[in-house]
Short mmCIF file of C-alpha atoms and ligand atoms in Angstrom, two decimals:
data_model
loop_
_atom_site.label_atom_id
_atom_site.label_comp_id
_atom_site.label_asym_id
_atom_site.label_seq_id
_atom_site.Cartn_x
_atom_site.Cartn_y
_atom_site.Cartn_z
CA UNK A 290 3.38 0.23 -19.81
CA UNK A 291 -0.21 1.24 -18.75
CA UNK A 292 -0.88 5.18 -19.89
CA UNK A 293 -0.71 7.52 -17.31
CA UNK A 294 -2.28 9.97 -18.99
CA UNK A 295 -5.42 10.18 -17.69
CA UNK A 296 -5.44 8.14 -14.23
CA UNK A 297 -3.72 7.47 -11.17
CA UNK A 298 -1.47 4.52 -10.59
CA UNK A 299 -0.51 3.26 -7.30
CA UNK A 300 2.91 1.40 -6.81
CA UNK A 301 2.90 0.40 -2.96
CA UNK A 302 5.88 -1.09 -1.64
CA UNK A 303 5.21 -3.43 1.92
CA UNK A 304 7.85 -4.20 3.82
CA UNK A 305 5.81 -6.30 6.30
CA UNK A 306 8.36 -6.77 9.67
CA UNK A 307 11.50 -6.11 7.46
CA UNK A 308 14.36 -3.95 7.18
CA UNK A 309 16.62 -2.07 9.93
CA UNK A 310 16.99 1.62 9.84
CA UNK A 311 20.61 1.05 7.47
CA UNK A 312 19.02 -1.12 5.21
CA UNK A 313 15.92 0.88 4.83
CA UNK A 314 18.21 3.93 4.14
CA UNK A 315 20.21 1.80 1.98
CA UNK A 316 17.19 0.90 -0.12
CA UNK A 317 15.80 4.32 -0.26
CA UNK A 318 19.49 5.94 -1.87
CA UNK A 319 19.13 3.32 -4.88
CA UNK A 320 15.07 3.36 -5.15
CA UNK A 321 14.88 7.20 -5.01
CA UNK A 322 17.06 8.69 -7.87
CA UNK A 323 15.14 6.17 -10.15
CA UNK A 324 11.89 7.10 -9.80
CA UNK A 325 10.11 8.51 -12.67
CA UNK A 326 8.68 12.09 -12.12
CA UNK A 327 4.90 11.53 -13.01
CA UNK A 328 2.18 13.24 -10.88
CA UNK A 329 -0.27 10.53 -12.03
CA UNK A 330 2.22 7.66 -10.80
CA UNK A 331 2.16 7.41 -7.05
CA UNK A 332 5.08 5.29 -5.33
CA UNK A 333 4.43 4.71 -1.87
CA UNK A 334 6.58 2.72 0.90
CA UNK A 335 5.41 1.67 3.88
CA UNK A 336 8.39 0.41 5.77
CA UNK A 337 7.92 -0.55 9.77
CA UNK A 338 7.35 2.02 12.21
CA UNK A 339 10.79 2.23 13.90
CA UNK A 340 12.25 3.18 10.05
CA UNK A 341 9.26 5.84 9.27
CA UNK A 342 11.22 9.15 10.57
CA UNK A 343 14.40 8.28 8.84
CA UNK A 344 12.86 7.06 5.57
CA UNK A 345 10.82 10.24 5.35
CA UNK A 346 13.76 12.43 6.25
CA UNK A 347 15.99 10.90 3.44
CA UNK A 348 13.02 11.23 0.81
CA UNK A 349 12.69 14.74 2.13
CA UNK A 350 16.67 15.30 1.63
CA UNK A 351 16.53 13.57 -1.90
CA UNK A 352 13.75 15.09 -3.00
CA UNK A 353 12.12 11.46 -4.20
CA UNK A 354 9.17 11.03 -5.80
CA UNK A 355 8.08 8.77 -3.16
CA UNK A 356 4.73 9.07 -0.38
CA UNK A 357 5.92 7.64 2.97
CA UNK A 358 2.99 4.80 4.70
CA UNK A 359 2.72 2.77 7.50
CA UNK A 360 1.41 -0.71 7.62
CA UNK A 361 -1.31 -0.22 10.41
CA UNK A 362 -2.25 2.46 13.06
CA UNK A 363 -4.18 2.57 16.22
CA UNK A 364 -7.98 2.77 16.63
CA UNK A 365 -7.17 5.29 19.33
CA UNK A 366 -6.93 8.29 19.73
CA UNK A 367 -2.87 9.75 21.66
CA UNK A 368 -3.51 8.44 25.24
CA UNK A 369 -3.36 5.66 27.29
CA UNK A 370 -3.54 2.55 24.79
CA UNK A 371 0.48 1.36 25.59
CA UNK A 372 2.36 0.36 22.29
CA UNK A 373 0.22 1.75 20.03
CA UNK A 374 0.85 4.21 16.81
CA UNK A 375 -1.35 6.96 16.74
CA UNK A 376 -2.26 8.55 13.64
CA UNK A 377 -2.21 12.13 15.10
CA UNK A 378 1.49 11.68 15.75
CA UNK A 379 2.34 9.68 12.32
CA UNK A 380 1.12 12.04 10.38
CA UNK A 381 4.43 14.23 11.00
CA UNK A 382 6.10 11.44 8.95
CA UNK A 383 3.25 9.60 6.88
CA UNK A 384 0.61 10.47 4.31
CA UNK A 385 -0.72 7.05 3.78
CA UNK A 386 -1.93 3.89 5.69
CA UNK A 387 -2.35 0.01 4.56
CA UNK A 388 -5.67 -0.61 6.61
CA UNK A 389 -6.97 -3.87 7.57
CA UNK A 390 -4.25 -6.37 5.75
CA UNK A 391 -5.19 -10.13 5.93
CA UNK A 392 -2.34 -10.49 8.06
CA UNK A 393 -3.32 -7.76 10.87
CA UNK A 394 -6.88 -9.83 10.56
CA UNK A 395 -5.75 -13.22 10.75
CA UNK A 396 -2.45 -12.84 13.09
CA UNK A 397 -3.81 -9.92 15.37
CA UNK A 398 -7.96 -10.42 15.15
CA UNK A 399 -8.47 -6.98 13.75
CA UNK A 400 -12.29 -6.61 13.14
CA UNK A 401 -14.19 -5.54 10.73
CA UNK A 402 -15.51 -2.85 12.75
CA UNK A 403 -11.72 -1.77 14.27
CA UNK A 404 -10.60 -1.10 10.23
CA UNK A 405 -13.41 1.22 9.97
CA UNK A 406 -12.06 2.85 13.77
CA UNK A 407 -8.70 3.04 12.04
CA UNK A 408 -9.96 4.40 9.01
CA UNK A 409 -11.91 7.23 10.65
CA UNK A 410 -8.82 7.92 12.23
CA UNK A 411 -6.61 7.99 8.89
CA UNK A 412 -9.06 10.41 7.69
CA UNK A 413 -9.61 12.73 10.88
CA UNK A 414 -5.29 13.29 10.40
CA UNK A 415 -5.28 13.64 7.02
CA UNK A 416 -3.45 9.88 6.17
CA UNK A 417 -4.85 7.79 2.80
CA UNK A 418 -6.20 5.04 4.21
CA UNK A 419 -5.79 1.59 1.78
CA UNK A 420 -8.01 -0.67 2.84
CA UNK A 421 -6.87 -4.77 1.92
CA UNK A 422 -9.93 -6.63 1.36
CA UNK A 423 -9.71 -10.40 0.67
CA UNK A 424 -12.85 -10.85 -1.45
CA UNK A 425 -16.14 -9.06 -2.35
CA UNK A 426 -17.51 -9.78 0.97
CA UNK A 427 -15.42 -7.93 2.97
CA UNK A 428 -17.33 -4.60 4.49
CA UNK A 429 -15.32 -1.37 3.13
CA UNK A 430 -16.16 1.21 5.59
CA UNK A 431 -17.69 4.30 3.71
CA UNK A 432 -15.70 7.45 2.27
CA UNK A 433 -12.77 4.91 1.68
CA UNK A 434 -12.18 5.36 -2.25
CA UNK A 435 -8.65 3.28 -2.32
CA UNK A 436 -9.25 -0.27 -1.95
CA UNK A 437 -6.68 -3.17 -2.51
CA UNK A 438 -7.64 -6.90 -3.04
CA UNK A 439 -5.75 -9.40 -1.72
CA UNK A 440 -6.65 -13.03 -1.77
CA UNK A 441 -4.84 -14.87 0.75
CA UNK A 442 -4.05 -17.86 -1.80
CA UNK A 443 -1.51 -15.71 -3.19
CA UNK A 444 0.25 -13.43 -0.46
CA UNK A 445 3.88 -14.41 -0.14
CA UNK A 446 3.05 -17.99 -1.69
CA UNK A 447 4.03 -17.06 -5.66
CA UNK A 448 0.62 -18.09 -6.59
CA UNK A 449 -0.63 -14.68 -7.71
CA UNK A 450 -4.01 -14.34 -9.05
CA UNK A 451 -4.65 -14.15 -12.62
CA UNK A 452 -5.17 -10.52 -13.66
CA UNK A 453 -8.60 -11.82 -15.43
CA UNK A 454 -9.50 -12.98 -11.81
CA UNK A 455 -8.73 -9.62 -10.12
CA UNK A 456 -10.02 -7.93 -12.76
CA UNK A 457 -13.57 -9.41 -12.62
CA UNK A 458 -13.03 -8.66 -8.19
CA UNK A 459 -11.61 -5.01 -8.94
CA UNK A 460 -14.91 -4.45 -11.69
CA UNK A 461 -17.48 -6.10 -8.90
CA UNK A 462 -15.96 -4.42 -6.14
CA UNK A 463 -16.09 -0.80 -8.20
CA UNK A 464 -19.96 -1.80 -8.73
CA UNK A 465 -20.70 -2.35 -5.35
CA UNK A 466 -19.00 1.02 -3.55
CA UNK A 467 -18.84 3.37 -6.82
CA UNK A 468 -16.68 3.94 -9.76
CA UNK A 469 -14.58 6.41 -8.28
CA UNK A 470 -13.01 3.67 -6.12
CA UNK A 471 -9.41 2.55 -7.40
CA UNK A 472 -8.72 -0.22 -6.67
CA UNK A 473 -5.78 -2.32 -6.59
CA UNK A 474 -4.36 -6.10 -6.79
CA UNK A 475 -1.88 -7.81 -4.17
CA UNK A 476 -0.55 -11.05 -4.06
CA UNK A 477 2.95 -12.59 -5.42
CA UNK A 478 3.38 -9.54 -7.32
CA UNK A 479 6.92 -9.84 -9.06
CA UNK A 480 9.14 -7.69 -11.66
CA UNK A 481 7.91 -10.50 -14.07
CA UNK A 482 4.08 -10.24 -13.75
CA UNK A 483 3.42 -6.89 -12.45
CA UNK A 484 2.52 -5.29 -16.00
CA UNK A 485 -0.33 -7.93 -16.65
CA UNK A 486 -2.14 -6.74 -14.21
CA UNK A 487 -2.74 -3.27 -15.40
CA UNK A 488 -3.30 -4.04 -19.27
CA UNK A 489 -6.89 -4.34 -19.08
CA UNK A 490 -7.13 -0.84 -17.00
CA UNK A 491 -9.85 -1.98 -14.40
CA UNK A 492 -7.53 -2.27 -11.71
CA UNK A 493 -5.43 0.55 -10.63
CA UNK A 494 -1.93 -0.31 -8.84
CA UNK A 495 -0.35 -2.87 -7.33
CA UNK A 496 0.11 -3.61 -3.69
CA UNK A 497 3.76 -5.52 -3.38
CA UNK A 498 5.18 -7.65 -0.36
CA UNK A 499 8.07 -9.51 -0.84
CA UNK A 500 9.09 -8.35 -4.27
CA UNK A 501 9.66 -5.05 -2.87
CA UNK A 502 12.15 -5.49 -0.82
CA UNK A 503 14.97 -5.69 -3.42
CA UNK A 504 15.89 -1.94 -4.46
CA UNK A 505 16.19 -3.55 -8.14
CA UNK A 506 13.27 -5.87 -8.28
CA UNK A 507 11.44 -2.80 -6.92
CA UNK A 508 12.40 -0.52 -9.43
CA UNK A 509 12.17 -3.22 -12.36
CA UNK A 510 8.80 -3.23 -11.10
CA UNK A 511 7.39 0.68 -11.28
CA UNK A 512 9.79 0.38 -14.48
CA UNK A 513 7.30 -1.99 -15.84
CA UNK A 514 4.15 -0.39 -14.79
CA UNK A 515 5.06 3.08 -16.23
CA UNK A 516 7.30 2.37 -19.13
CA UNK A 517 9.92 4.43 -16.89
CA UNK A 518 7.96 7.88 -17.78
C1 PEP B 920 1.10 -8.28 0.87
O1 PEP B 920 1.27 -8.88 1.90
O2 PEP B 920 0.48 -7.19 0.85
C2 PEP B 920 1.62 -8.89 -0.34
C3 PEP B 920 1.09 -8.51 -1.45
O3 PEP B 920 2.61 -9.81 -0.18
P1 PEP B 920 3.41 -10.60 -1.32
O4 PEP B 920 3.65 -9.62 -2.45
O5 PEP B 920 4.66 -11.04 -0.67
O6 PEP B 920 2.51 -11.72 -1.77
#
């Protein structure tokens, strides 16, 4: 358990490419109904784009205590730019955006400069942009005050960081764009070792891949991080 008394605490769930519409629905009926009420705990999923309407539908019908993301969106604005997602048309279904994740960057050759584009246009349609950063280095275009670091030693390989480690990244990183910035660890987070990572209170949620795609794990998970409040 953390204290969410006085501060926000981000839970987001990634999907990556996973999940059909059943099994996203599926996932949402047992995830929902456990979700602690807490206006300072903020559970967020971010399934793939063909899932969004349905998921957001069902957490409408339910009532969860859950924000619906995506995993990306377009640089563009609605036009001619064929298979993109625009955000002016997600945000009918999403509040929130994972911006910039190592593997858009590495698998894709987003930019630098094409986060920022698809953080201005997050912002412009009112979507939370979360922007993944895998070390100090990485440029975190301005007015972006939700921030998660992910070293790429430890996405999807079980080699998580140590919390010291992303502590230190999450203090240096608040230094360099402001203390208002939250920001939050990713990497091989599991039902086992997501609590460690919020003891100190420097960083300020947890970004999850694989470990969130099992309703239980999931909820073991936010269980752990808010002492089921
Ligand atoms: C991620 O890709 O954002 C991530 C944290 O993945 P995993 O939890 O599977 O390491």
């Amino acid at each position: 358990m953390v204290g969410l008394e006085n501060k926000n605490i981000w839970i987001i769930a990634n999907w990556k490419s996973n999940k059909t519409i059943k099994e996203a629905l599926e996932w949402i009926e047992l995830v929902g109904p456990r979700l602690p009420k807490n206006n300072n705990l903020k559970v967020v999923v971010c399934p793939p784009f063909t899932d969004v309407e349905e998921v957001k539908k069902a957490v409408m019908v339910g009532n969860y205590p859950l924000i619906v993301g995506v995993q990306d969106l377009s640089p563009f604005e609605v036009g001619p730019y064929t298979g993109e997602e625009s955000a002016a048309i997600l945000k009918d279904f999403v509040d929130f955006a994972i911006i910039g994740h190592s593997e858009r960057r590495h698998n894709f050759f987003e930019t630098d400069e094409m986060v920022k584009e698809k953080v201005e246009m997050a912002r412009k349609n009112s979507i939370t942009p979360l922007v993944c950063i895998e070390g100090v280095d990485v440029p975190i275009p301005e007015g972006v005050d939700l921030v998660a670091y992910e070293p790429i030693f430890a996405i999807g390989t079980g080699e998580a960081d140590t919390p010291q480690s992303a502590g230190k990244i999450a203090t240096l990183i608040k230094q360099k764009t402001g203390q208002d910035t939250q920001v939050l660890y990713g990497g091989s987070v599991t039902a086992e070792n997501a609590s460690s990572f919020l003891e100190s209170k420097i960083l300020d949620g947890l970004l999850v891949g694989k470990a969130s795609l099992d309703p239980g794990e999931f909820v073991q998970i936010v269980e752990a991080v808010s002492g089921g409040d």
